[in-house]
XYZ file of C-alpha atoms in Angstrom:
194
model
C 11.356 -80.500 206.880
C 14.940 -79.701 208.072
C 17.892 -80.177 205.357
C 19.303 -83.258 207.560
C 15.829 -84.867 207.727
C 15.317 -84.233 203.894
C 18.614 -85.745 203.411
C 17.444 -88.852 205.481
C 14.125 -89.264 203.472
C 16.240 -88.931 200.407
C 18.708 -92.087 201.140
C 15.887 -94.110 202.634
C 13.664 -93.714 199.548
C 16.846 -94.146 196.916
C 17.659 -97.261 198.561
C 14.437 -98.904 198.242
C 13.985 -97.840 195.064
C 17.574 -99.272 194.065
C 16.271 -102.515 195.839
C 13.120 -102.829 193.838
C 14.719 -102.208 190.597
C 17.840 -104.160 190.852
C 17.325 -108.311 190.018
C 19.163 -109.560 192.811
C 17.599 -106.916 195.021
C 19.041 -106.364 198.616
C 22.310 -108.631 197.869
C 23.253 -106.075 195.026
C 22.943 -103.094 196.833
C 25.362 -100.886 198.989
C 25.593 -97.583 200.611
C 28.437 -96.797 197.949
C 25.987 -97.598 195.160
C 23.527 -95.546 196.982
C 25.456 -92.738 197.639
C 26.797 -92.533 194.183
C 23.189 -92.683 192.561
C 22.372 -89.710 194.690
C 25.726 -87.493 193.790
C 26.208 -87.423 197.443
C 29.627 -87.932 199.084
C 29.867 -91.350 200.939
C 31.097 -89.787 204.011
C 27.742 -87.696 204.157
C 25.399 -90.751 203.817
C 27.400 -92.748 206.214
C 26.932 -89.858 208.663
C 23.220 -91.127 208.845
C 23.444 -94.774 208.112
C 26.386 -97.085 208.652
C 24.585 -100.571 206.724
C 21.685 -100.919 204.616
C 20.163 -102.900 207.994
C 20.151 -99.386 209.540
C 18.033 -98.108 206.625
C 15.339 -101.039 207.137
C 15.741 -100.590 210.851
C 15.448 -96.665 210.720
C 12.028 -97.276 208.334
C 10.718 -99.995 210.558
C 11.235 -98.120 213.772
C 9.557 -94.611 212.324
C 6.337 -96.834 211.751
C 6.708 -98.463 214.905
C 7.126 -95.633 216.993
C 4.298 -93.538 214.991
C 1.857 -96.468 216.131
C 3.165 -96.262 219.406
C 2.497 -92.734 219.725
C -0.754 -93.004 218.496
C -1.671 -95.586 221.071
C -0.263 -94.239 223.955
C -1.848 -91.113 223.460
C -5.109 -92.707 222.240
C -5.265 -95.081 225.387
C -5.028 -92.168 227.837
C -8.235 -90.769 226.299
C -10.327 -93.741 226.187
C -13.225 -93.450 228.465
C -15.624 -95.482 226.926
C -15.918 -99.188 225.010
C -16.497 -97.158 222.053
C -13.759 -95.059 222.301
C -11.606 -98.234 222.689
C -13.054 -99.940 219.354
C -12.657 -96.501 217.565
C -8.875 -96.382 218.956
C -8.343 -100.008 217.751
C -9.869 -99.401 214.288
C -8.089 -96.145 213.657
C -4.635 -97.827 215.082
C -4.974 -100.449 212.081
C -6.042 -97.705 209.633
C -3.366 -95.499 210.294
C -0.747 -98.169 210.208
C -1.922 -99.275 206.839
C -2.736 -96.102 204.903
C 0.411 -95.191 206.176
C 2.478 -97.583 204.415
C 4.794 -95.897 201.762
C 5.417 -97.361 198.185
C 8.145 -99.631 199.260
C 6.503 -101.110 201.931
C 6.775 -104.808 200.471
C 10.756 -104.084 199.991
C 11.045 -103.578 203.820
C 8.604 -106.273 204.633
C 10.530 -108.831 202.580
C 13.844 -108.577 204.331
C 13.003 -107.361 208.121
C 12.606 -111.071 209.080
C 15.946 -111.808 208.178
C 17.897 -108.727 209.630
C 18.696 -109.250 212.829
C 17.883 -105.701 214.103
C 14.562 -105.771 212.417
C 14.147 -108.947 213.827
C 14.885 -107.765 217.489
C 12.436 -104.416 216.612
C 9.528 -106.535 215.224
C 9.795 -108.601 218.363
C 9.950 -105.729 220.515
C 6.643 -104.169 219.078
C 5.009 -107.460 219.089
C 5.273 -107.289 223.234
C 4.168 -103.917 222.841
C 1.522 -104.541 220.928
C 0.394 -107.635 222.967
C -0.014 -105.299 226.315
C -1.274 -102.393 224.632
C -4.324 -104.518 222.441
C -4.915 -106.282 225.252
C -5.805 -103.209 227.115
C -7.990 -101.874 224.341
C -9.847 -105.058 223.673
C -10.421 -105.512 227.640
C -11.939 -102.099 227.295
C -13.674 -102.304 223.801
C -14.800 -105.739 224.220
C -15.548 -106.240 228.236
C -16.536 -109.580 230.126
C -14.315 -111.698 228.590
C -12.300 -114.328 230.935
C -8.365 -114.081 230.773
C -7.542 -117.272 228.788
C -9.918 -115.767 225.861
C -8.478 -112.756 226.263
C -5.055 -113.715 225.867
C -5.896 -115.964 222.894
C -7.802 -113.162 221.238
C -5.034 -110.647 221.587
C -2.525 -113.135 220.044
C -5.000 -113.682 217.262
C -5.020 -109.792 216.653
C -1.798 -109.381 216.673
C -1.201 -112.221 214.225
C -3.902 -110.803 211.918
C -2.294 -107.338 212.342
C 0.925 -108.865 210.742
C -0.949 -110.845 208.172
C -2.653 -107.632 206.922
C 0.736 -105.658 206.906
C 2.100 -108.319 204.932
C -0.801 -108.541 202.559
C -1.229 -104.855 202.349
C 2.533 -104.081 201.791
C 2.390 -106.058 198.524
C -0.764 -104.199 197.653
C -1.327 -101.013 195.547
C -2.297 -98.033 197.518
C -5.589 -97.692 196.131
C -6.388 -101.343 196.905
C -5.368 -101.402 200.672
C -8.664 -99.271 201.776
C -11.083 -102.201 200.911
C -9.266 -104.981 202.255
C -8.659 -102.708 205.033
C -12.201 -102.165 206.244
C -12.982 -106.016 205.453
C -10.115 -106.598 208.011
C -11.587 -104.412 210.779
C -15.191 -106.034 210.318
C -13.683 -109.533 210.638
C -11.916 -108.855 214.077
C -14.634 -106.958 215.384
C -17.054 -109.751 215.107
C -13.792 -112.001 216.418
C -13.901 -109.832 219.707
C -17.410 -109.806 219.974
C -17.293 -113.607 221.358
C -16.619 -113.454 224.898
C -16.236 -117.106 225.963
C -15.447 -119.581 223.223
C -13.100 -117.947 220.328
């Protein structure tokens, strides 16, 4: 990891650590305070981030780009229904198991920060398009209305899992993750009615 990346990571981690420790959370945290806690010149910190919202957005985009890269790469290699199912399941595993310890802080504020809400909406559009392709390949034979409905329910479930796991301890995430994947598999096996 280069020095620039190390500095960004320190800023991100210190910001979320400060938000978690403070009784007032996000409302009481400023970039100046983060710079002071890091013993970093304010000008250096603002060369990376101009607002606390930018830090949230950076973390959200980092997670989203990792999932997008994994999905795009995986989709190009999918040849069979089992390949598609594995890609779908492993994408969910990657997303949940990669959540940082401060995921709860990220989750709690992103729906209220305009840039983060916009990023989440973009990601939902991407997931809808991509999940639909994966579901169509992995669980073939669905009529279009069922495919649309199941894709929407998978995205809704995906974000529900994210919220739940962001509030859970890392060691507890794996069990709920596997139950979730089993539930989605059962849901997606229904070709006509659900």
